[in-house]
Structures are given as C-alpha cells and as structure tokens.
Amino acid sequence: MNIRVFPRRKRSICRLKVPLLDVRPLIWRRLQLPGATSLERLHAILQVVFGWQGRHEHQFVFGDERYGVSAGSPTSSDGGDERKGVLCDLLEEPR
C-alpha cells in the first residue's frame, strides 16, 4: 500500500489518498483526518474503509522512518511504535 499525502495544514486536517499497489483495476480511498491522528488509529481506520479485518502485518514508511507491527505487537523490531507516530509530525507539505 502506498500513501500519497496532501496535507492542507499540518496541525488541522490531513488529506490522504490511499491506493492499493499491484491491483487492477485501481482501488483507492481518500481520507481527511485530524493531524493529531496516530498511526495506530490510521491503521484501524484503514481496516474499516477497505473492509479488512487486521489479519496481516503492516508497516507505514515516511522517508527513512518505519512504523508497524510484527506478530501482534504494536512495535516492530525494524520500526517505531505506531502508537507514538502522529500524522502532523510525520507528513511533509507538498512541493
């Protein structure tokens, strides 16, 4: 999954376009979330909007920073704690 981010103002609302990779036809969702949304909460929201049930490991990547879960833990050996990562701190303004 790839997340294209279109934040209007970092501390208010973040607009995200979330397309599924390697799927034809293209499947995507556009979300508007508070900048203070944690990655843990974003994961829960994605489960609902895509109709998933949280049965797979996942990872969010922002530049060189990785956040995600492995084997049911909110932290990963190769990533940060997604409970602590929030959108307004991780997203950059579009160029």
Short mmCIF file of C-alpha atoms in Angstrom, two decimals:
data_model
loop_
_atom_site.label_atom_id
_atom_site.label_comp_id
_atom_site.label_asym_id
_atom_site.label_seq_id
_atom_site.Cartn_x
_atom_site.Cartn_y
_atom_site.Cartn_z
CA MET A 1 0.00 0.00 0.00
CA ASN A 2 1.24 3.46 -0.84
CA ILE A 3 0.00 6.62 0.78
CA ARG A 4 0.08 9.87 -1.15
CA VAL A 5 -0.38 12.71 1.25
CA PHE A 6 -1.96 16.07 0.58
CA PRO A 7 -1.99 17.90 3.93
CA ARG A 8 -3.65 21.29 3.85
CA ARG A 9 -2.28 22.48 7.19
CA LYS A 10 -0.20 20.16 9.32
CA ARG A 11 -1.94 20.97 12.59
CA SER A 12 -5.50 20.74 11.31
CA ILE A 13 -6.67 18.38 8.57
CA CYS A 14 -4.56 15.98 6.51
CA ARG A 15 -5.91 14.69 3.20
CA LEU A 16 -4.60 11.27 2.21
CA LYS A 17 -5.09 9.28 -0.96
CA VAL A 18 -4.51 5.60 -0.19
CA PRO A 19 -4.19 3.40 -3.30
CA LEU A 20 -3.61 -0.34 -3.18
CA LEU A 21 -0.49 -1.33 -5.08
CA ASP A 22 -0.38 -4.06 -7.72
CA VAL A 23 -4.18 -4.22 -8.02
CA ARG A 24 -6.13 -3.73 -11.25
CA PRO A 25 -8.48 -2.00 -11.54
CA LEU A 26 -7.04 0.61 -9.22
CA ILE A 27 -8.65 0.62 -5.76
CA TRP A 28 -8.15 3.64 -3.51
CA ARG A 29 -9.71 5.71 -0.74
CA ARG A 30 -9.38 9.40 0.04
CA LEU A 31 -9.37 10.29 3.74
CA GLN A 32 -9.47 13.54 5.66
CA LEU A 33 -8.11 13.08 9.17
CA PRO A 34 -7.03 15.31 12.04
CA GLY A 35 -3.28 15.97 12.03
CA ALA A 36 -3.11 14.50 15.53
CA THR A 37 -4.24 11.06 14.28
CA SER A 38 -1.84 8.36 15.44
CA LEU A 39 -0.59 5.70 13.04
CA GLU A 40 -2.26 3.13 15.26
CA ARG A 41 -5.58 4.92 14.71
CA LEU A 42 -4.86 5.30 10.97
CA HIS A 43 -4.38 1.54 10.79
CA ALA A 44 -7.77 0.99 12.45
CA ILE A 45 -9.42 3.46 10.04
CA LEU A 46 -7.88 1.73 7.01
CA GLN A 47 -9.26 -1.60 8.25
CA VAL A 48 -12.77 -0.14 8.19
CA VAL A 49 -12.63 1.79 4.91
CA PHE A 50 -11.16 -1.16 2.99
CA GLY A 51 -13.29 -3.79 4.74
CA TRP A 52 -10.28 -5.59 6.20
CA GLN A 53 -10.05 -7.48 9.48
CA GLY A 54 -6.49 -6.76 10.65
CA ARG A 55 -5.12 -10.21 9.95
CA HIS A 56 -1.88 -9.12 8.29
CA GLU A 57 1.24 -7.36 9.46
CA HIS A 58 1.57 -3.81 8.22
CA GLN A 59 4.08 -1.00 8.06
CA PHE A 60 3.98 2.75 7.47
CA VAL A 61 7.04 4.32 5.84
CA PHE A 62 7.85 8.05 5.99
CA GLY A 63 11.23 8.70 4.36
CA ASP A 64 13.69 6.58 6.35
CA GLU A 65 11.33 6.09 9.30
CA ARG A 66 9.28 2.90 9.60
CA TYR A 67 6.39 2.18 11.92
CA GLY A 68 4.38 -1.01 12.17
CA VAL A 69 3.58 -4.27 13.84
CA SER A 70 5.05 -7.71 13.79
CA ALA A 71 3.47 -10.82 15.31
CA GLY A 72 0.68 -8.89 17.03
CA SER A 73 2.92 -6.37 18.79
CA PRO A 74 2.39 -2.59 18.34
CA THR A 75 6.11 -2.24 17.75
CA SER A 76 8.35 -3.92 15.24
CA SER A 77 11.98 -4.92 15.52
CA ASP A 78 12.73 -2.87 12.42
CA GLY A 79 10.34 0.03 13.08
CA GLY A 80 8.99 2.51 15.56
CA ASP A 81 5.97 2.36 17.83
CA GLU A 82 2.95 3.32 15.74
CA ARG A 83 1.12 4.46 18.88
CA LYS A 84 3.59 7.35 19.13
CA GLY A 85 3.73 8.39 15.46
CA VAL A 86 1.17 11.05 14.51
CA LEU A 87 0.37 12.36 11.05
CA CYS A 88 1.17 16.03 11.70
CA ASP A 89 4.69 15.14 12.86
CA LEU A 90 5.45 12.73 10.01
CA LEU A 91 3.97 14.37 6.93
CA GLU A 92 5.62 16.99 4.79
CA GLU A 93 3.92 19.80 2.93
CA PRO A 94 3.58 19.05 -0.80
CA ARG A 95 6.16 20.72 -3.03
#
